[in-house]
mmCIF file of C-alpha atoms and ligand atoms in Angstrom:
data_model
loop_
_atom_site.group_PDB
_atom_site.id
_atom_site.type_symbol
_atom_site.label_atom_id
_atom_site.label_comp_id
_atom_site.label_asym_id
_atom_site.label_seq_id
_atom_site.Cartn_x
_atom_site.Cartn_y
_atom_site.Cartn_z
ATOM 1 C CA UNK A 1 -19.214 6.573 25.996
ATOM 2 C CA UNK A 2 -16.218 4.017 26.025
ATOM 3 C CA UNK A 3 -13.143 6.427 25.835
ATOM 4 C CA UNK A 4 -11.631 6.797 22.137
ATOM 5 C CA UNK A 5 -8.048 6.904 21.279
ATOM 6 C CA UNK A 6 -7.248 9.350 18.613
ATOM 7 C CA UNK A 7 -4.467 8.890 16.195
ATOM 8 C CA UNK A 8 -2.359 11.839 18.129
ATOM 9 C CA UNK A 9 -2.881 9.840 21.562
ATOM 10 C CA UNK A 10 -1.942 6.592 20.116
ATOM 11 C CA UNK A 11 1.350 7.920 18.429
ATOM 12 C CA UNK A 12 2.296 9.638 21.688
ATOM 13 C CA UNK A 13 1.746 6.541 23.530
ATOM 14 C CA UNK A 14 3.749 4.547 21.137
ATOM 15 C CA UNK A 15 6.521 7.135 21.406
ATOM 16 C CA UNK A 16 6.554 6.840 25.202
ATOM 17 C CA UNK A 17 6.551 2.933 25.050
ATOM 18 C CA UNK A 18 9.008 2.030 22.181
ATOM 19 C CA UNK A 19 10.720 5.362 21.456
ATOM 20 C CA UNK A 20 10.192 4.793 17.839
ATOM 21 C CA UNK A 21 8.281 7.690 16.708
ATOM 22 C CA UNK A 22 10.452 10.893 17.128
ATOM 23 C CA UNK A 23 8.157 14.076 17.005
ATOM 24 C CA UNK A 24 9.334 14.627 13.188
ATOM 25 C CA UNK A 25 7.740 11.407 12.308
ATOM 26 C CA UNK A 26 4.786 11.641 14.416
ATOM 27 C CA UNK A 27 4.410 15.209 12.547
ATOM 28 C CA UNK A 28 4.713 13.283 8.921
ATOM 29 C CA UNK A 29 2.174 10.546 9.924
ATOM 30 C CA UNK A 30 -0.549 13.065 11.621
ATOM 31 C CA UNK A 31 0.073 15.302 7.931
ATOM 32 C CA UNK A 32 -0.555 12.141 5.701
ATOM 33 C CA UNK A 33 -3.295 11.551 7.705
ATOM 34 C CA UNK A 34 -4.666 14.888 7.681
ATOM 35 C CA UNK A 35 -4.294 15.011 3.779
ATOM 36 C CA UNK A 36 -6.129 11.611 3.613
ATOM 37 C CA UNK A 37 -8.891 13.269 5.190
ATOM 38 C CA UNK A 38 -8.896 16.015 2.582
ATOM 39 C CA UNK A 39 -8.641 13.131 -0.187
ATOM 40 C CA UNK A 40 -11.617 11.583 1.352
ATOM 41 C CA UNK A 41 -13.835 14.539 1.176
ATOM 42 C CA UNK A 42 -13.090 14.743 -2.223
ATOM 43 C CA UNK A 43 -13.642 11.531 -3.256
ATOM 44 C CA UNK A 44 -16.962 11.229 -1.342
ATOM 45 C CA UNK A 45 -18.481 14.367 -3.412
ATOM 46 C CA UNK A 46 -18.560 11.922 -6.743
ATOM 47 C CA UNK A 47 -20.679 13.622 -9.304
ATOM 48 C CA UNK A 48 -21.447 16.638 -6.974
ATOM 49 C CA UNK A 49 -17.970 17.835 -7.038
ATOM 50 C CA UNK A 50 -15.876 18.472 -10.357
ATOM 51 C CA UNK A 51 -13.838 15.651 -9.455
ATOM 52 C CA UNK A 52 -14.806 12.701 -11.754
ATOM 53 C CA UNK A 53 -13.678 11.575 -15.044
ATOM 54 C CA UNK A 54 -10.282 11.898 -16.528
ATOM 55 C CA UNK A 55 -7.914 14.929 -16.567
ATOM 56 C CA UNK A 56 -7.055 14.474 -20.453
ATOM 57 C CA UNK A 57 -3.169 13.428 -19.309
ATOM 58 C CA UNK A 58 -1.221 10.338 -18.761
ATOM 59 C CA UNK A 59 1.274 9.637 -16.069
ATOM 60 C CA UNK A 60 4.819 8.523 -15.756
ATOM 61 C CA UNK A 61 3.340 5.078 -15.611
ATOM 62 C CA UNK A 62 1.502 5.839 -19.033
ATOM 63 C CA UNK A 63 -1.816 5.580 -17.367
ATOM 64 C CA UNK A 64 -4.627 7.845 -17.824
ATOM 65 C CA UNK A 65 -4.805 10.154 -15.093
ATOM 66 C CA UNK A 66 -8.081 10.660 -13.353
ATOM 67 C CA UNK A 67 -9.068 14.280 -12.139
ATOM 68 C CA UNK A 68 -8.929 12.633 -8.404
ATOM 69 C CA UNK A 69 -5.279 11.156 -8.954
ATOM 70 C CA UNK A 70 -3.851 14.633 -9.595
ATOM 71 C CA UNK A 71 -5.884 16.273 -7.152
ATOM 72 C CA UNK A 72 -4.880 13.831 -4.309
ATOM 73 C CA UNK A 73 -1.382 14.114 -5.426
ATOM 74 C CA UNK A 74 -1.262 17.825 -5.203
ATOM 75 C CA UNK A 75 -3.042 17.554 -1.557
ATOM 76 C CA UNK A 76 -0.309 15.079 -0.545
ATOM 77 C CA UNK A 77 2.456 17.223 -1.768
ATOM 78 C CA UNK A 78 1.314 20.642 -0.810
ATOM 79 C CA UNK A 79 0.564 19.064 2.873
ATOM 80 C CA UNK A 80 3.909 17.670 3.336
ATOM 81 C CA UNK A 81 6.215 20.294 1.863
ATOM 82 C CA UNK A 82 6.331 22.775 4.933
ATOM 83 C CA UNK A 83 6.783 20.539 7.910
ATOM 84 C CA UNK A 84 10.839 20.626 7.867
ATOM 85 C CA UNK A 85 10.662 16.817 8.559
ATOM 86 C CA UNK A 86 11.016 15.789 4.843
ATOM 87 C CA UNK A 87 14.175 15.538 2.544
ATOM 88 C CA UNK A 88 11.997 14.798 -0.339
ATOM 89 C CA UNK A 89 9.007 12.966 -1.699
ATOM 90 C CA UNK A 90 8.210 10.359 -4.288
ATOM 91 C CA UNK A 91 4.886 9.565 -6.377
ATOM 92 C CA UNK A 92 3.407 7.424 -8.474
ATOM 93 C CA UNK A 93 2.130 10.452 -10.204
ATOM 94 C CA UNK A 94 5.710 11.935 -10.614
ATOM 95 C CA UNK A 95 8.462 10.848 -12.932
ATOM 96 C CA UNK A 96 11.167 12.346 -10.666
ATOM 97 C CA UNK A 97 11.404 12.819 -7.156
ATOM 98 C CA UNK A 98 9.993 15.985 -5.483
ATOM 99 C CA UNK A 99 12.202 17.977 -3.415
ATOM 100 C CA UNK A 100 11.272 20.190 -0.868
ATOM 101 C CA UNK A 101 11.200 23.743 -2.104
ATOM 102 C CA UNK A 102 14.312 25.741 -0.768
ATOM 103 C CA UNK A 103 11.736 28.106 1.179
ATOM 104 C CA UNK A 104 11.340 25.517 3.862
ATOM 105 C CA UNK A 105 13.650 23.833 5.994
ATOM 106 C CA UNK A 106 14.538 20.038 5.378
ATOM 107 C CA UNK A 107 14.371 16.788 7.584
ATOM 108 C CA UNK A 108 15.404 13.281 7.533
ATOM 109 C CA UNK A 109 12.357 11.324 5.936
ATOM 110 C CA UNK A 110 11.603 10.428 2.807
ATOM 111 C CA UNK A 111 7.950 9.788 1.903
ATOM 112 C CA UNK A 112 6.751 7.884 -1.022
ATOM 113 C CA UNK A 113 2.929 7.277 -1.979
ATOM 114 C CA UNK A 114 0.560 6.065 -4.439
ATOM 115 C CA UNK A 115 -1.852 9.227 -3.704
ATOM 116 C CA UNK A 116 -5.058 7.323 -5.147
ATOM 117 C CA UNK A 117 -4.644 3.677 -5.657
ATOM 118 C CA UNK A 118 -7.383 1.719 -7.770
ATOM 119 C CA UNK A 119 -8.343 4.689 -9.656
ATOM 120 C CA UNK A 120 -10.324 2.996 -12.303
ATOM 121 C CA UNK A 121 -12.826 2.346 -9.784
ATOM 122 C CA UNK A 122 -13.603 6.112 -8.763
ATOM 123 C CA UNK A 123 -16.312 6.595 -11.455
ATOM 124 C CA UNK A 124 -18.344 3.211 -10.291
ATOM 125 C CA UNK A 125 -18.172 4.263 -6.814
ATOM 126 C CA UNK A 126 -15.939 1.402 -5.433
ATOM 127 C CA UNK A 127 -13.352 1.588 -2.855
ATOM 128 C CA UNK A 128 -9.783 3.162 -3.552
ATOM 129 C CA UNK A 129 -7.206 4.152 -1.560
ATOM 130 C CA UNK A 130 -3.795 5.927 -0.678
ATOM 131 C CA UNK A 131 -0.789 4.243 0.154
ATOM 132 C CA UNK A 132 2.186 5.678 1.813
ATOM 133 C CA UNK A 133 5.914 4.714 2.866
ATOM 134 C CA UNK A 134 8.101 6.199 4.810
ATOM 135 C CA UNK A 135 11.982 5.912 4.811
ATOM 136 C CA UNK A 136 15.046 7.650 6.315
ATOM 137 C CA UNK A 137 17.243 9.675 3.977
ATOM 138 C CA UNK A 138 20.481 7.892 4.110
ATOM 139 C CA UNK A 139 22.820 10.643 2.871
ATOM 140 C CA UNK A 140 22.905 14.550 2.774
ATOM 141 C CA UNK A 141 19.256 15.545 3.306
ATOM 142 C CA UNK A 142 19.911 19.011 1.622
ATOM 143 C CA UNK A 143 20.409 17.349 -2.004
ATOM 144 C CA UNK A 144 18.604 13.953 -1.723
ATOM 145 C CA UNK A 145 18.706 11.922 -4.646
ATOM 146 C CA UNK A 146 16.611 9.000 -6.631
ATOM 147 C CA UNK A 147 19.261 6.971 -5.643
ATOM 148 C CA UNK A 148 18.458 7.934 -1.601
ATOM 149 C CA UNK A 149 15.243 6.493 -2.232
ATOM 150 C CA UNK A 150 16.243 3.015 -3.673
ATOM 151 C CA UNK A 151 16.305 1.171 0.108
ATOM 152 C CA UNK A 152 15.096 -2.172 0.831
ATOM 153 C CA UNK A 153 11.398 -2.244 2.501
ATOM 154 C CA UNK A 154 12.872 -3.754 5.155
ATOM 155 C CA UNK A 155 14.373 -0.362 5.912
ATOM 156 C CA UNK A 156 10.590 1.563 5.915
ATOM 157 C CA UNK A 157 10.054 3.396 9.552
ATOM 158 C CA UNK A 158 6.421 3.422 8.818
ATOM 159 C CA UNK A 159 3.553 2.646 6.262
ATOM 160 C CA UNK A 160 0.107 2.664 5.797
ATOM 161 C CA UNK A 161 -2.798 3.360 3.751
ATOM 162 C CA UNK A 162 -6.265 5.071 4.038
ATOM 163 C CA UNK A 163 -9.289 3.053 2.424
ATOM 164 C CA UNK A 164 -12.275 5.401 0.937
ATOM 165 C CA UNK A 165 -15.026 3.308 1.294
ATOM 166 C CA UNK A 166 -18.140 2.553 3.296
ATOM 167 C CA UNK A 167 -16.167 3.715 6.157
ATOM 168 C CA UNK A 168 -12.929 5.755 5.452
ATOM 169 C CA UNK A 169 -10.110 3.918 7.456
ATOM 170 C CA UNK A 170 -6.448 4.989 8.002
ATOM 171 C CA UNK A 171 -4.362 1.849 8.578
ATOM 172 C CA UNK A 172 -0.808 2.176 9.948
ATOM 173 C CA UNK A 173 2.408 0.593 11.191
ATOM 174 C CA UNK A 174 5.494 2.073 12.806
ATOM 175 C CA UNK A 175 7.016 -1.418 13.352
ATOM 176 C CA UNK A 176 4.720 -2.420 16.616
ATOM 177 C CA UNK A 177 1.917 -4.237 14.744
ATOM 178 C CA UNK A 178 -0.768 -2.783 12.969
ATOM 179 C CA UNK A 179 -3.478 -0.317 14.056
ATOM 180 C CA UNK A 180 -6.652 0.673 12.210
ATOM 181 C CA UNK A 181 -8.411 4.113 12.838
ATOM 182 C CA UNK A 182 -11.940 4.962 11.285
ATOM 183 C CA UNK A 183 -12.296 8.485 10.477
ATOM 184 C CA UNK A 184 -15.094 10.133 12.946
ATOM 185 C CA UNK A 185 -16.617 12.724 10.081
ATOM 186 C CA UNK A 186 -18.418 14.652 12.718
ATOM 187 C CA UNK A 187 -15.313 15.376 14.687
ATOM 188 C CA UNK A 188 -12.840 15.197 11.993
ATOM 189 C CA UNK A 189 -10.540 12.672 13.920
ATOM 190 C CA UNK A 190 -8.961 9.362 13.288
ATOM 191 C CA UNK A 191 -10.337 7.066 16.237
ATOM 192 C CA UNK A 192 -8.421 3.884 17.030
ATOM 193 C CA UNK A 193 -10.952 1.103 16.086
ATOM 194 C CA UNK A 194 -8.788 -2.087 16.041
ATOM 195 C CA UNK A 195 -5.594 -2.436 17.790
ATOM 196 C CA UNK A 196 -2.789 -5.209 16.555
ATOM 197 C CA UNK A 197 -4.675 -6.524 13.563
ATOM 198 C CA UNK A 198 -3.657 -10.287 12.581
ATOM 199 C CA UNK A 199 -3.792 -12.232 9.359
ATOM 200 C CA UNK A 200 -4.902 -15.691 9.764
ATOM 201 C CA UNK A 201 -2.179 -18.104 8.557
ATOM 202 C CA UNK A 202 -4.997 -20.173 6.612
ATOM 203 C CA UNK A 203 -7.455 -19.086 4.376
ATOM 204 C CA UNK A 204 -10.059 -20.025 1.888
ATOM 205 C CA UNK A 205 -10.120 -16.854 0.041
ATOM 206 C CA UNK A 206 -7.838 -15.907 -2.788
ATOM 207 C CA UNK A 207 -7.775 -12.555 -4.751
ATOM 208 C CA UNK A 208 -6.404 -12.588 -8.568
ATOM 209 C CA UNK A 209 -7.273 -11.232 -11.892
ATOM 210 C CA UNK A 210 -8.450 -14.430 -13.350
ATOM 211 C CA UNK A 211 -9.000 -13.240 -17.005
ATOM 212 C CA UNK A 212 -5.030 -13.449 -17.083
ATOM 213 C CA UNK A 213 -5.173 -17.037 -16.456
ATOM 214 C CA UNK A 214 -3.967 -17.752 -20.224
ATOM 215 C CA UNK A 215 -0.477 -15.813 -19.549
ATOM 216 C CA UNK A 216 0.223 -17.315 -16.153
ATOM 217 C CA UNK A 217 3.425 -19.080 -15.546
ATOM 218 C CA UNK A 218 2.961 -22.767 -14.422
ATOM 219 C CA UNK A 219 3.531 -22.477 -10.426
ATOM 220 C CA UNK A 220 0.460 -19.795 -10.590
ATOM 221 C CA UNK A 221 -1.492 -22.061 -13.048
ATOM 222 C CA UNK A 222 -0.913 -24.855 -10.603
ATOM 223 C CA UNK A 223 -1.711 -22.996 -7.344
ATOM 224 C CA UNK A 224 -4.782 -21.601 -8.736
ATOM 225 C CA UNK A 225 -6.039 -24.859 -10.376
ATOM 226 C CA UNK A 226 -5.656 -26.643 -7.290
ATOM 227 C CA UNK A 227 -7.788 -23.850 -5.269
ATOM 228 C CA UNK A 228 -10.567 -23.837 -8.184
ATOM 229 C CA UNK A 229 -10.689 -27.903 -7.830
ATOM 230 C CA UNK A 230 -11.710 -27.351 -4.249
ATOM 231 C CA UNK A 231 -12.971 -30.344 -2.198
ATOM 232 C CA UNK A 232 -12.403 -32.778 -5.591
ATOM 233 C CA UNK A 233 -8.929 -31.691 -5.777
ATOM 234 C CA UNK A 234 -5.695 -31.949 -3.683
ATOM 235 C CA UNK A 235 -6.511 -29.510 -1.185
ATOM 236 C CA UNK A 236 -9.627 -31.115 -0.279
ATOM 237 C CA UNK A 237 -11.766 -28.156 0.556
ATOM 238 C CA UNK A 238 -13.349 -25.459 -1.300
ATOM 239 C CA UNK A 239 -12.244 -21.739 -1.864
ATOM 240 C CA UNK A 240 -13.783 -18.194 -2.817
ATOM 241 C CA UNK A 241 -12.222 -15.562 -4.882
ATOM 242 C CA UNK A 242 -12.423 -11.880 -4.624
ATOM 243 C CA UNK A 243 -10.789 -9.152 -6.887
ATOM 244 C CA UNK A 244 -11.844 -5.685 -6.521
ATOM 245 C CA UNK A 245 -9.226 -4.373 -8.881
ATOM 246 C CA UNK A 246 -8.229 -2.034 -5.722
ATOM 247 C CA UNK A 247 -5.147 -3.371 -4.218
ATOM 248 C CA UNK A 248 -5.895 -1.211 -1.032
ATOM 249 C CA UNK A 249 -9.417 -2.616 -0.652
ATOM 250 C CA UNK A 250 -8.100 -6.380 -1.090
ATOM 251 C CA UNK A 251 -5.399 -5.673 1.173
ATOM 252 C CA UNK A 252 -7.899 -4.209 3.864
ATOM 253 C CA UNK A 253 -10.117 -7.384 3.581
ATOM 254 C CA UNK A 254 -6.678 -9.588 4.153
ATOM 255 C CA UNK A 255 -5.524 -7.762 7.206
ATOM 256 C CA UNK A 256 -9.249 -7.995 8.327
ATOM 257 C CA UNK A 257 -10.158 -11.739 7.756
ATOM 258 C CA UNK A 258 -7.326 -13.309 5.766
ATOM 259 C CA UNK A 259 -6.834 -14.259 2.468
ATOM 260 C CA UNK A 260 -3.834 -14.430 -0.296
ATOM 261 C CA UNK A 261 -3.593 -11.294 -2.913
ATOM 262 C CA UNK A 262 -1.736 -12.204 -6.112
ATOM 263 C CA UNK A 263 -0.527 -9.901 -8.965
ATOM 264 C CA UNK A 264 2.098 -12.510 -10.746
ATOM 265 C CA UNK A 265 4.450 -11.531 -13.727
ATOM 266 C CA UNK A 266 2.972 -13.469 -17.049
ATOM 267 C CA UNK A 267 4.072 -14.524 -20.156
ATOM 268 C CA UNK A 268 2.747 -11.080 -21.860
ATOM 269 C CA UNK A 269 6.237 -9.379 -21.275
ATOM 270 C CA UNK A 270 8.840 -11.466 -19.815
ATOM 271 C CA UNK A 271 10.675 -8.295 -19.192
ATOM 272 C CA UNK A 272 7.982 -6.737 -16.873
ATOM 273 C CA UNK A 273 8.164 -8.720 -13.567
ATOM 274 C CA UNK A 274 4.626 -7.578 -12.580
ATOM 275 C CA UNK A 275 2.120 -4.584 -12.587
ATOM 276 C CA UNK A 276 2.274 -3.243 -9.185
ATOM 277 C CA UNK A 277 5.317 -0.829 -8.390
ATOM 278 C CA UNK A 278 7.725 -1.847 -5.620
ATOM 279 C CA UNK A 279 8.590 1.410 -3.722
ATOM 280 C CA UNK A 280 5.012 2.672 -2.942
ATOM 281 C CA UNK A 281 2.563 -0.283 -3.220
ATOM 282 C CA UNK A 282 4.158 -3.564 -2.708
ATOM 283 C CA UNK A 283 6.635 -2.364 -0.425
ATOM 284 C CA UNK A 284 4.216 -0.437 2.251
ATOM 285 C CA UNK A 285 1.655 -3.295 1.607
ATOM 286 C CA UNK A 286 4.494 -6.053 2.698
ATOM 287 C CA UNK A 287 5.429 -4.061 5.709
ATOM 288 C CA UNK A 288 1.664 -4.230 7.109
ATOM 289 C CA UNK A 289 1.002 -7.310 6.096
ATOM 290 C CA UNK A 290 4.225 -8.957 7.732
ATOM 291 C CA UNK A 291 3.553 -6.647 10.867
ATOM 292 C CA UNK A 292 0.106 -8.447 10.994
ATOM 293 C CA UNK A 293 1.792 -11.784 10.848
ATOM 294 C CA UNK A 294 1.248 -12.748 7.167
ATOM 295 C CA UNK A 295 4.008 -13.036 4.534
ATOM 296 C CA UNK A 296 4.879 -11.173 1.256
ATOM 297 C CA UNK A 297 6.848 -12.381 -1.425
ATOM 298 C CA UNK A 298 7.503 -11.691 -5.374
ATOM 299 C CA UNK A 299 7.257 -15.394 -6.021
ATOM 300 C CA UNK A 300 10.770 -16.311 -4.977
ATOM 301 C CA UNK A 301 12.146 -13.876 -2.624
ATOM 302 C CA UNK A 302 10.696 -11.745 0.374
ATOM 303 C CA UNK A 303 9.489 -8.272 -1.051
ATOM 304 C CA UNK A 304 10.851 -6.327 1.815
ATOM 305 C CA UNK A 305 14.572 -7.785 1.055
ATOM 306 C CA UNK A 306 14.386 -6.858 -2.633
ATOM 307 C CA UNK A 307 17.022 -3.881 -3.536
ATOM 308 C CA UNK A 308 15.219 -1.790 -5.842
ATOM 309 C CA UNK A 309 17.068 -0.509 -8.788
ATOM 310 C CA UNK A 310 14.468 2.311 -10.160
ATOM 311 C CA UNK A 311 12.077 4.356 -8.490
ATOM 312 C CA UNK A 312 9.005 3.067 -10.423
ATOM 313 C CA UNK A 313 10.169 -0.421 -10.924
ATOM 314 C CA UNK A 314 7.319 -3.001 -10.691
ATOM 315 C CA UNK A 315 7.299 -6.301 -8.727
ATOM 316 C CA UNK A 316 5.338 -9.505 -8.907
ATOM 317 C CA UNK A 317 3.176 -9.757 -5.446
ATOM 318 C CA UNK A 318 1.773 -12.619 -3.470
ATOM 319 C CA UNK A 319 0.788 -11.412 -0.050
ATOM 320 C CA UNK A 320 -1.482 -12.571 2.830
ATOM 321 C CA UNK A 321 -1.899 -15.606 4.919
ATOM 322 C CA UNK A 322 1.315 -17.270 5.733
ATOM 323 C CA UNK A 323 0.675 -20.586 5.027
ATOM 324 C CA UNK A 324 -0.839 -19.985 1.214
ATOM 325 C CA UNK A 325 2.045 -17.146 0.368
ATOM 326 C CA UNK A 326 4.834 -19.998 1.557
ATOM 327 C CA UNK A 327 2.793 -22.349 -0.463
ATOM 328 C CA UNK A 328 2.505 -20.563 -3.736
ATOM 329 C CA UNK A 329 6.093 -19.520 -3.299
ATOM 330 C CA UNK A 330 6.934 -23.303 -3.029
ATOM 331 C CA UNK A 331 5.254 -23.945 -6.367
ATOM 332 C CA UNK A 332 8.013 -21.372 -7.597
ATOM 333 C CA UNK A 333 10.742 -22.915 -5.911
ATOM 334 C CA UNK A 334 9.848 -26.134 -7.514
ATOM 335 C CA UNK A 335 10.061 -24.828 -11.042
ATOM 336 C CA UNK A 336 8.267 -23.166 -13.892
ATOM 337 C CA UNK A 337 9.345 -19.563 -13.522
HETATM 338 P P1 P6P B 401 -6.219 -4.941 -12.761
HETATM 339 C C1 P6P B 401 -5.062 -0.479 -9.696
HETATM 340 O O1 P6P B 401 -4.815 -0.122 -10.870
HETATM 341 C C2 P6P B 401 -4.038 -1.286 -9.368
HETATM 342 O O2 P6P B 401 -2.987 -0.882 -9.372
HETATM 343 C C3 P6P B 401 -4.346 -2.131 -7.819
HETATM 344 O O3 P6P B 401 -4.851 -1.316 -7.273
HETATM 345 C C4 P6P B 401 -4.959 -3.319 -8.590
HETATM 346 O O4 P6P B 401 -4.899 -4.593 -7.310
HETATM 347 C C5 P6P B 401 -4.517 -3.766 -9.739
HETATM 348 O O5 P6P B 401 -3.858 -2.439 -10.357
HETATM 349 C C6 P6P B 401 -5.793 -4.016 -10.759
HETATM 350 O O6 P6P B 401 -5.118 -4.417 -12.058
HETATM 351 O O7 P6P B 401 -5.138 -5.648 -13.995
HETATM 352 O O8 P6P B 401 -7.005 -6.103 -12.475
HETATM 353 O O9 P6P B 401 -6.804 -3.922 -13.668
#
């Protein structure tokens, strides 16, 4: 049997080669990966476990919380409180930052996560996932604040996601490319299955929720109209569309075979820059996409350069195959919004 590299071995080898994964960061990544195994276990139970359906509450986003949203959030908080490597955590499911309890030592890292992204797909058995982002705490680790988290995405030291689909896969970057690990359920270990994922610069596949078309601003309408015109239009070739309504699943497809994912701002609420959250959705995905040779903008600026103002702020997202992201970003520069 071919020699298999586990997540632990990969992280130790990376530390030897690049000296960019100190022990506390390796512990953090391994604990998050272990928590994702626990989440995968509960997700896979479906109707056999008491995990489907709504929890009867709303999160800070005003979204109905599913039982698995709350369970996944609790798994990640409990798994990461005791290690002594974190100053604090932040979650899509929590309005405020989550300080490390005083009974535990604190460390230099900040962990942000969307514990279960795409949860509208849970009850219909469509792939969902966990997204995480790691920053360094820039100030006094004994009393981090929300302000400690408000750093540009370019300052992330690690980012990744787990996708709970036909396979359970962990995709990770620590700044030296993107690696994919598949969960071996018999051994309970993450096994390195794809080294150095690369996004093709061109693609024939795009992802957007087309039901919002009447609300789009002109640059997005222009870009999508050209794709839909196919061979008969200015692009001179046909395109295909995919929309899973689960960012992790759509981004995993793009990292695997290329594509462009878009969630633009639209006219319904000019004060709302988009649906997706900057700190724990757009930033980690943008880090991964750029590390795989792709691009990620909000239509006008590189997502990783954006200075956050609020923990749960939203952002427009265009990410994936570089030449397509640059094209739609150029259309924004040419006017319309
Ligand atoms: P819509 C899931 O709720 C999510 O945050 C992303 O995972 C997904 O890409 C998007 O929203 C789907 O949004 O408006 O198509 O339901």
